[in-house]
Tab-separated table of C-alpha atoms in Angstrom:
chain	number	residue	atom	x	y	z
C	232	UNK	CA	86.252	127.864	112.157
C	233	UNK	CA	85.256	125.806	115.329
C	234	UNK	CA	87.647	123.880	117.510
C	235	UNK	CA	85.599	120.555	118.324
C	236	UNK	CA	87.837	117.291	120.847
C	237	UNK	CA	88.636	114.720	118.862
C	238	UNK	CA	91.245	111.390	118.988
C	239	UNK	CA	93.816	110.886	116.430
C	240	UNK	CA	97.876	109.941	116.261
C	241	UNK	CA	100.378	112.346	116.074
C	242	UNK	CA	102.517	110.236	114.568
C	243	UNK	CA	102.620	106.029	113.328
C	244	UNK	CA	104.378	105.436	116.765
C	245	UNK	CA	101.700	106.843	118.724
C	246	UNK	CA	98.793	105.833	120.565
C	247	UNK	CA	95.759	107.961	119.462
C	248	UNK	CA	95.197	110.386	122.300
C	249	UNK	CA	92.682	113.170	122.770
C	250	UNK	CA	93.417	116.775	120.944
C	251	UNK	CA	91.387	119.554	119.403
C	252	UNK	CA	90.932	120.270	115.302
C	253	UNK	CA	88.788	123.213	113.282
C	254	UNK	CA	86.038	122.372	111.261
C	255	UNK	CA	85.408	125.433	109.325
C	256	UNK	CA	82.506	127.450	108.770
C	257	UNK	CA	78.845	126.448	106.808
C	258	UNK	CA	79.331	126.781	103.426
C	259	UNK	CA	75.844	127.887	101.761
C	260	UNK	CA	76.203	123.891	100.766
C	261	UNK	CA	77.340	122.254	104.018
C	262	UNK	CA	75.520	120.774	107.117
C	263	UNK	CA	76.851	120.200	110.107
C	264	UNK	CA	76.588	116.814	112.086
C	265	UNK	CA	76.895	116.328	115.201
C	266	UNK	CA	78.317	112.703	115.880
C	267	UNK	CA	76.560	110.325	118.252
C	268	UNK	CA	78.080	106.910	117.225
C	269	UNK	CA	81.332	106.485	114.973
C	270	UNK	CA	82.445	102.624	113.530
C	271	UNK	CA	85.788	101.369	113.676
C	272	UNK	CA	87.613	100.218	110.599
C	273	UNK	CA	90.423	98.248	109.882
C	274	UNK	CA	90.984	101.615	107.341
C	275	UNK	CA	91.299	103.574	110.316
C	276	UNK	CA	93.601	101.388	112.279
C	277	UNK	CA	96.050	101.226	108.854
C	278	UNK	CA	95.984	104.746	108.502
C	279	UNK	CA	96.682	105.642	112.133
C	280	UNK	CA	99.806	103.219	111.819
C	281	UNK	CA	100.643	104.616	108.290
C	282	UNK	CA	100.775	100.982	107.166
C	283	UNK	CA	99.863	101.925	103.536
C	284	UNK	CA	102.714	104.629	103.349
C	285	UNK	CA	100.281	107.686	102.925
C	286	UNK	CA	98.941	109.167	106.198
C	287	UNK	CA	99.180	112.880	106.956
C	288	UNK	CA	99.351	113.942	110.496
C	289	UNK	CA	98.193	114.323	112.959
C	290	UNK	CA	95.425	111.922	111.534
C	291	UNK	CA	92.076	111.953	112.817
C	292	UNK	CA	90.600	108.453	112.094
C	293	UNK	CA	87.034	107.600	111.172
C	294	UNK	CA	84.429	107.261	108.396
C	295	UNK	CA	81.629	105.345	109.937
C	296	UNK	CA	79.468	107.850	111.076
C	297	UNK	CA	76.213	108.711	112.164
C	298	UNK	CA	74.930	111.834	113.936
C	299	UNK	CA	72.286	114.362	114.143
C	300	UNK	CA	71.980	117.535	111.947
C	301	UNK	CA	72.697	121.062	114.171
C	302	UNK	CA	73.059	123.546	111.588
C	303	UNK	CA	72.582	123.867	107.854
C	304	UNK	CA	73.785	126.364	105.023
C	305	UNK	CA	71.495	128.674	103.404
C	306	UNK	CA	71.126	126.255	99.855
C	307	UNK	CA	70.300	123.183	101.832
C	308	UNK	CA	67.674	121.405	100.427
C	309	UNK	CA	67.567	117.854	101.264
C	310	UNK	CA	68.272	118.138	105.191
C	311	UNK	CA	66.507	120.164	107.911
C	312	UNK	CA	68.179	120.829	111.837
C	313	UNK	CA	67.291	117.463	113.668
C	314	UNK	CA	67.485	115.360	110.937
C	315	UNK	CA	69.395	111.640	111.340
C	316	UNK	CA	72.473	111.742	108.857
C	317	UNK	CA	75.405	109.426	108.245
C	318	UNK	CA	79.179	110.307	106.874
C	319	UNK	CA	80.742	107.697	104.981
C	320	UNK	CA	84.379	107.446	103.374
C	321	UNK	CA	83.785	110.488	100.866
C	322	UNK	CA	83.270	113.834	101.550
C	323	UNK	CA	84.092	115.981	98.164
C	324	UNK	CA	84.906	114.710	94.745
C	325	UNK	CA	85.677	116.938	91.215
C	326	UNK	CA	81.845	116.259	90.184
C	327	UNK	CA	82.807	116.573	86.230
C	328	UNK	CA	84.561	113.363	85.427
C	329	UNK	CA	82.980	110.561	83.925
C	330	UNK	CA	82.787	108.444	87.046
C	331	UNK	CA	81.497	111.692	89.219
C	332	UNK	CA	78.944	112.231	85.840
C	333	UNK	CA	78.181	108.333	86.590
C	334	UNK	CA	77.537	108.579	90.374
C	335	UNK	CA	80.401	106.730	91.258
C	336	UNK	CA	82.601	109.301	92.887
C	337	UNK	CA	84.341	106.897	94.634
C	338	UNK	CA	86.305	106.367	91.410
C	339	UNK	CA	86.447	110.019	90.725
C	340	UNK	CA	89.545	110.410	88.057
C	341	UNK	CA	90.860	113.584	90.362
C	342	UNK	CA	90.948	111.404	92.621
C	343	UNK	CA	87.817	111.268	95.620
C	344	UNK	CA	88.778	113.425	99.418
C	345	UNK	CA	88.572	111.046	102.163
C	346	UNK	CA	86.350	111.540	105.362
C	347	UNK	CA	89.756	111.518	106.814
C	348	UNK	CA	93.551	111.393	105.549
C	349	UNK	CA	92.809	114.301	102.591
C	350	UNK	CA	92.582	113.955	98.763
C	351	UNK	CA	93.607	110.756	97.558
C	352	UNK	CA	95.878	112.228	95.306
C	353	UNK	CA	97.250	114.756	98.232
C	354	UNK	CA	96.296	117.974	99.086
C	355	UNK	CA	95.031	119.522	103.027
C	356	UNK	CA	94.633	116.995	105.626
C	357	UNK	CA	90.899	116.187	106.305
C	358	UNK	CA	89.735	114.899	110.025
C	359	UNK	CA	87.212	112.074	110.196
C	360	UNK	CA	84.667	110.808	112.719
C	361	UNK	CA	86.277	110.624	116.055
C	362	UNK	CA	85.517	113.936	117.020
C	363	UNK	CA	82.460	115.280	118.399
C	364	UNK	CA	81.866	116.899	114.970
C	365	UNK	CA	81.586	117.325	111.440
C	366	UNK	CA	80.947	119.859	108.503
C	367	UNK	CA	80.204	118.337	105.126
C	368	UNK	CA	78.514	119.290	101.608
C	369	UNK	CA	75.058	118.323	101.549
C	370	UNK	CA	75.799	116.124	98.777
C	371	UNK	CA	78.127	113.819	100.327
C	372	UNK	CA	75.839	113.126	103.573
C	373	UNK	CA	73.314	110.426	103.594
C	374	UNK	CA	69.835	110.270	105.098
C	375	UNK	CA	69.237	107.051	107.863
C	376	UNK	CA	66.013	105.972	108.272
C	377	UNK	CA	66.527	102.695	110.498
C	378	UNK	CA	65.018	103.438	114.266
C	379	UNK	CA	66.498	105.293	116.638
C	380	UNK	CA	67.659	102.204	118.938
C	381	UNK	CA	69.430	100.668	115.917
C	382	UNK	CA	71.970	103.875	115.185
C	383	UNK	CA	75.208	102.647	116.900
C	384	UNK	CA	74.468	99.731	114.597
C	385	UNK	CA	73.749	101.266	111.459
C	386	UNK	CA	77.104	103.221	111.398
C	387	UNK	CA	79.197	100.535	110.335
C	388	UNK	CA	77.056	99.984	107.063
C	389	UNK	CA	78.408	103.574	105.482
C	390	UNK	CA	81.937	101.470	105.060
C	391	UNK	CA	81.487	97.828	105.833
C	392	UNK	CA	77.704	98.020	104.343
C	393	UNK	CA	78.582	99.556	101.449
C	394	UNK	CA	82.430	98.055	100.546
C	395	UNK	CA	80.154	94.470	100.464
C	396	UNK	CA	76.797	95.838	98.937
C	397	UNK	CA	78.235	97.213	96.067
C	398	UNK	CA	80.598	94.454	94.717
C	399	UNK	CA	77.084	91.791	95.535
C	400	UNK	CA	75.084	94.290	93.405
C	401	UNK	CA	77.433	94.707	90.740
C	402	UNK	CA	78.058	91.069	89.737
C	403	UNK	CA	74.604	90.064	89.891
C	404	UNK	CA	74.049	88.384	93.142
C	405	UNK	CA	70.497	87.071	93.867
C	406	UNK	CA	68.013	84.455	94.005
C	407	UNK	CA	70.103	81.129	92.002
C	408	UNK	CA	73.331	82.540	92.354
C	409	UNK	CA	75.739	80.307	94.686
C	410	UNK	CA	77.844	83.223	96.054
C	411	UNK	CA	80.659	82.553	98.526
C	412	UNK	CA	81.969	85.104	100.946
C	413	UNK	CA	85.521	84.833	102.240
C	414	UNK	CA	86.200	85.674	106.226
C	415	UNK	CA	83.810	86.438	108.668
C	416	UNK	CA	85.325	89.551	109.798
C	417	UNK	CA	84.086	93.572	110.392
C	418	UNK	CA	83.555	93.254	106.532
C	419	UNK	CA	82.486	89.746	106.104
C	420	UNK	CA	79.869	89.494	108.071
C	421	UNK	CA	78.151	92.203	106.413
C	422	UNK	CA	78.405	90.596	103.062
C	423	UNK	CA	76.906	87.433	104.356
C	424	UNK	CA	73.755	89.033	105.548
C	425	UNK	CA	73.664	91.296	102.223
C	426	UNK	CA	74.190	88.369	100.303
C	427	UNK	CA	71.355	86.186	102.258
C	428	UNK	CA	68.713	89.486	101.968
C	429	UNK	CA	69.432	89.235	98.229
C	430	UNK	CA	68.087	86.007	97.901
C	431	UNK	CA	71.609	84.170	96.894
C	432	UNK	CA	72.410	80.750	98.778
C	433	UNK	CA	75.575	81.919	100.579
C	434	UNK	CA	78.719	79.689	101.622
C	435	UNK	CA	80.883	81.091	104.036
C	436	UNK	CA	84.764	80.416	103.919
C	437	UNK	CA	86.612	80.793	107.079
C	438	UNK	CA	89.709	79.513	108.945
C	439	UNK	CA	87.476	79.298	111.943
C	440	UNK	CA	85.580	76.050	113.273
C	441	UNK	CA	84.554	78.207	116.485
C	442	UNK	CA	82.699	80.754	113.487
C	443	UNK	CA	80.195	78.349	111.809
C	444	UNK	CA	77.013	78.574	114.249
C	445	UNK	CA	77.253	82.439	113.974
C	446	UNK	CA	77.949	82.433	110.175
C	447	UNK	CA	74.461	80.355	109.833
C	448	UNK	CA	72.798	82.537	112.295
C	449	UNK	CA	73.802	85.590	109.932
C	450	UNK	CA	72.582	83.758	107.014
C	451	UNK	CA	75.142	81.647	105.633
C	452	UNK	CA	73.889	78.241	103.946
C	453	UNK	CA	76.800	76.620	103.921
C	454	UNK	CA	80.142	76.993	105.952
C	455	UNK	CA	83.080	75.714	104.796
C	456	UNK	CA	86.562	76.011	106.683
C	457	UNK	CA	89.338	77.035	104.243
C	458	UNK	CA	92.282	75.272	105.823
C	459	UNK	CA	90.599	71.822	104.921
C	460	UNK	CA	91.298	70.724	102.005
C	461	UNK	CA	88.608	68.127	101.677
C	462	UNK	CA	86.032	70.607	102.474
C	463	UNK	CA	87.196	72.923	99.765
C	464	UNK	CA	87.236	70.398	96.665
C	465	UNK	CA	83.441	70.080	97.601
C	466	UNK	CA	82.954	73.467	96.170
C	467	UNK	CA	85.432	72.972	92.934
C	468	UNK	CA	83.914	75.209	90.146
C	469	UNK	CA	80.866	75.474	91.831
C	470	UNK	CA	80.636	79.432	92.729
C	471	UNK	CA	79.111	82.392	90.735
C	472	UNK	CA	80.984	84.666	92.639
C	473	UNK	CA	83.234	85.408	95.434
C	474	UNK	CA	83.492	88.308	97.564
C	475	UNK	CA	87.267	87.912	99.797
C	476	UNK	CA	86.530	90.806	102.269
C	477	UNK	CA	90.034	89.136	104.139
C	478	UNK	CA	92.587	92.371	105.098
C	479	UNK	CA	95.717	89.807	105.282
C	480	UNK	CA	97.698	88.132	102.674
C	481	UNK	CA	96.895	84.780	101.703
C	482	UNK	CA	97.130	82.299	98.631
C	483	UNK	CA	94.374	83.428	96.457
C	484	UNK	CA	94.342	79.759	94.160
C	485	UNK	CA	92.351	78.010	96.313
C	486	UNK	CA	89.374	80.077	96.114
C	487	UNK	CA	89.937	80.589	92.141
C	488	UNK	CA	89.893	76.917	91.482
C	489	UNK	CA	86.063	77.323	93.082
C	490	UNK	CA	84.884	79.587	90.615
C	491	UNK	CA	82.547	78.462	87.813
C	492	UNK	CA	83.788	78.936	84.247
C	493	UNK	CA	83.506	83.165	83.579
C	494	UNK	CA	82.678	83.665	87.177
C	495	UNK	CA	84.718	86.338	89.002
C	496	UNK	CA	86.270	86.730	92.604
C	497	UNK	CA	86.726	90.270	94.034
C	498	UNK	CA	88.402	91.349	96.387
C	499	UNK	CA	87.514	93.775	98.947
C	500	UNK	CA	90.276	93.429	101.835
C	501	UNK	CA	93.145	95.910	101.444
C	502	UNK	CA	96.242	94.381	103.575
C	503	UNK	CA	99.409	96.239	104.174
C	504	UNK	CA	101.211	93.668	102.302
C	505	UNK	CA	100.357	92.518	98.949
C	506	UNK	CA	99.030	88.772	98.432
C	507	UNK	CA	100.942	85.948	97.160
C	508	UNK	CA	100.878	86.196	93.010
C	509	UNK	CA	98.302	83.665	91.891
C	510	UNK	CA	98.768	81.050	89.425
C	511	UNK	CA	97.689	82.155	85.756
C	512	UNK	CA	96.340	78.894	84.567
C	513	UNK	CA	93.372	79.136	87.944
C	514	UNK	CA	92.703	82.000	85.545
C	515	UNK	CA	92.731	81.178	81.988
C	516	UNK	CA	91.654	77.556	82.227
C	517	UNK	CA	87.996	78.840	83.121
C	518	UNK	CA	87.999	82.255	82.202
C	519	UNK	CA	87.627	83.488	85.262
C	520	UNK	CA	88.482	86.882	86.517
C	521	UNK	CA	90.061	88.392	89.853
C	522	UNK	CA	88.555	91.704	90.428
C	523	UNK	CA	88.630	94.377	93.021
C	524	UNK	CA	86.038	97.039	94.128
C	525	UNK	CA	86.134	99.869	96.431
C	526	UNK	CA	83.244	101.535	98.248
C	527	UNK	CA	79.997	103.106	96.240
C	528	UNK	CA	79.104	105.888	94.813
C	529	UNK	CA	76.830	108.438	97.277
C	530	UNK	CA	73.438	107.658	95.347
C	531	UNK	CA	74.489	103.507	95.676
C	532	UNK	CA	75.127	104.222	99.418
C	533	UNK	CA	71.789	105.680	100.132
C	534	UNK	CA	70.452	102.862	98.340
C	535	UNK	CA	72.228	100.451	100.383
C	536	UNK	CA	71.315	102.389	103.368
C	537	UNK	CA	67.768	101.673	102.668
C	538	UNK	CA	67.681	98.205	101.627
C	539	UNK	CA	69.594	97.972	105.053
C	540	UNK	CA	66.742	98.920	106.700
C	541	UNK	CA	63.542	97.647	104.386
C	542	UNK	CA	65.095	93.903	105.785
C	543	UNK	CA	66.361	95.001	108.805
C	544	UNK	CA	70.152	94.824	108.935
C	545	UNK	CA	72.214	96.499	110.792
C	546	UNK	CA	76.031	95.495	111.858
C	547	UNK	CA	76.605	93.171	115.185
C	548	UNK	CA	78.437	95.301	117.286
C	549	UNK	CA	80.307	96.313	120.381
C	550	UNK	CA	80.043	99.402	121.876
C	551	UNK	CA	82.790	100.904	123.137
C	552	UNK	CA	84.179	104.225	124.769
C	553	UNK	CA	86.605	106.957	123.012
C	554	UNK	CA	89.291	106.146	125.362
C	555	UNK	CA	89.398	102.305	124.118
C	556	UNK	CA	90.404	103.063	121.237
C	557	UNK	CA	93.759	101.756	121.623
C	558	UNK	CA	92.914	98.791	122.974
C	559	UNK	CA	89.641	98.034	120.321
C	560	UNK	CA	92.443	98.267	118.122
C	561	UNK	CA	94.690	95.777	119.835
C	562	UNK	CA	91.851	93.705	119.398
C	563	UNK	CA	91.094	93.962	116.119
C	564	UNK	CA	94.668	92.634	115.080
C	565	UNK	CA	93.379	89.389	117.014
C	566	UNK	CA	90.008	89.130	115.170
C	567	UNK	CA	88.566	89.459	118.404
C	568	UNK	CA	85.501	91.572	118.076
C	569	UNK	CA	82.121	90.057	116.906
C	570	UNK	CA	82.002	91.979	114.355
C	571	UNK	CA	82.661	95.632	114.891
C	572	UNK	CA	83.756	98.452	117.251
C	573	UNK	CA	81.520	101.393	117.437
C	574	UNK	CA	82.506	104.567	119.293
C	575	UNK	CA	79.613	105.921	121.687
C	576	UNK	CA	80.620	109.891	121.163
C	577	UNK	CA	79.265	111.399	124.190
C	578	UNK	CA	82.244	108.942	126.065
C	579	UNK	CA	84.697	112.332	124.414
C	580	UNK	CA	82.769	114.852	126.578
């Protein structure tokens, strides 16, 4: 075991402050990273806050991570010391069940461990990616090939990348599909450049007037703003698909009723309150379908990861110091951050 600094809360009440945690010894199986740049998710600031009932402290936030190999285990294969690896939001699964057999451990049936917060089902606390660093199985880290200058930017994608990439890839998005991506947040703006490098003609849904020039700058062909009801019955039945990446409740109706007949809304944004109940008949009367979807597998990661950087995307991001953490997360409760936090690790010493 190895005490490394780190930030977490000690509690839901407290600011996260520096303290000390183990990470244990190599495994024949494990590499060790250590962390250069860590992203900031609205996961982390939930879980710090225990605003979905289920953190276990003292809780070490973060699963956006990117860092440098410094040591490997004796049956690593795929990594070498000095390699580039990222850390996303899994670090062990039960590998036997039919979504581990399926590469989608993320819906592992035991129940996936998180980067941070422990098993999902319970079990020992795990520390995430603010902290200088981390031990993981080979298996569950992730090679990053984007340049060297674009790292602080690339951590966001192995949460924010991903949670978007996979639900775009799963219901078909791509060249004729009219896809429409709800908020232009940490998440959203992620899924509007995914969406755009796919080839699909994009409409962006926000709340925000002030948010339309950058939501065409990231690729959006259309911008529509929620709140006006005019605006909205332009798009009636119109969508393929709709990815809500939106972390508060809202009424979910209005954004049914723009779905095409079998077409399917998911929902990506986990708020600490549930949404308003949406009417049946938005449903039924088109066969359409409300979905949800949670990160990827590790094998659709790495392929996100690289169509990330075949067409250059990376997040838009703000760099920021350990000890802001507090505040970044302040911040974040405002929407005011264009688009996402990222922790420059040498700032813990």
């Amino acid at each position: 075991m190895t005490k490394v600094k780190a930030y977490g809360a000690q509690d839901a009440a407290s600011d996260l402050a520096e303290m000390h945690i183990e990470r244990r010894a190599l495994n024949p199986d494990d590499v060790q990273i250590d962390i250069l740049y860590c992203g900031v998710c609205h996961s982390d600031l939930h879980t710090a806050r225990n605003e979905w009932k289920n953190t276990i402290y003292p809780s070490v936030p973060g699963h956006e991570i990117v860092g440098r190999i410094t040591a490997v285990g004796d049956q690593v294969a795929r990594f070498k010391v000095g390699d580039l690896a990222g850390v996303g939001c899994m670090v062990d699964s039960c590998g036997h069940c039919p979504s581990c057999a399926d590469g989608e451990e993320q819906y592992c049936e035991s129940g996936f461990t998180g980067t941070y917060n422990g098993p999902v089902f319970g079990g020992k606390n795990t520390f995430g990616g603010y902290s200088q660093r981390i031990v993981v199985k080979e298996s569950f880290a992730l090679h990053i090939t984007h340049a060297p200058d674009l790292l602080a930017a690339v951590a966001p994608l192995l949460c924010a990348g991903i949670t978007t990439y996979s639900p775009l890839k799963h219901w078909g998005t791509g060249p004729g599909k009219k896809v429409g991506i709800v908020g232009l947040g940490g998440l959203g703006h992620m899924a509007v450049k995914i969406a755009h490098a796919m080839g699909a003609h994009v409409v962006l849904f926000t709340t925000s007037a002030n948010k339309v020039a950058d939501a065409k700058r990231l690729g959006a062909d259309e911008v529509c703003i929620s709140t006006d009801d005019a605006q909205m019955a332009q798009y009636a039945n119109q969508l393929d698909f709709i990815l809500n990446t939106v972390a508060a409740p809202h009424k979910l109706d209005p954004f049914l009723q723009l779905l095409k007949k079998d077409a399917t809304m998911t929902l990506v944004g986990a708020p600490a309150e549930p949404h308003p109940s949406p009417e049946v008949f938005n449903l039924i009367f088109k066969r359409r379908q409300l979905a949800g979807s949670l990160i990827g597998g590790i094998a659709e990661t790495q392929e996100m990861l690289d169509f990330c950087a075949k067409h250059g995307l990376v997040s838009d991001i703000e760099m920021i110091p350990m000890d802001y953490i507090n505040s970044a997360y302040e911040r974040i409760l405002k929407s005011d951050v264009k688009y996402r936090f990222v922790i420059d690790m040498k700032s813990l010493g």
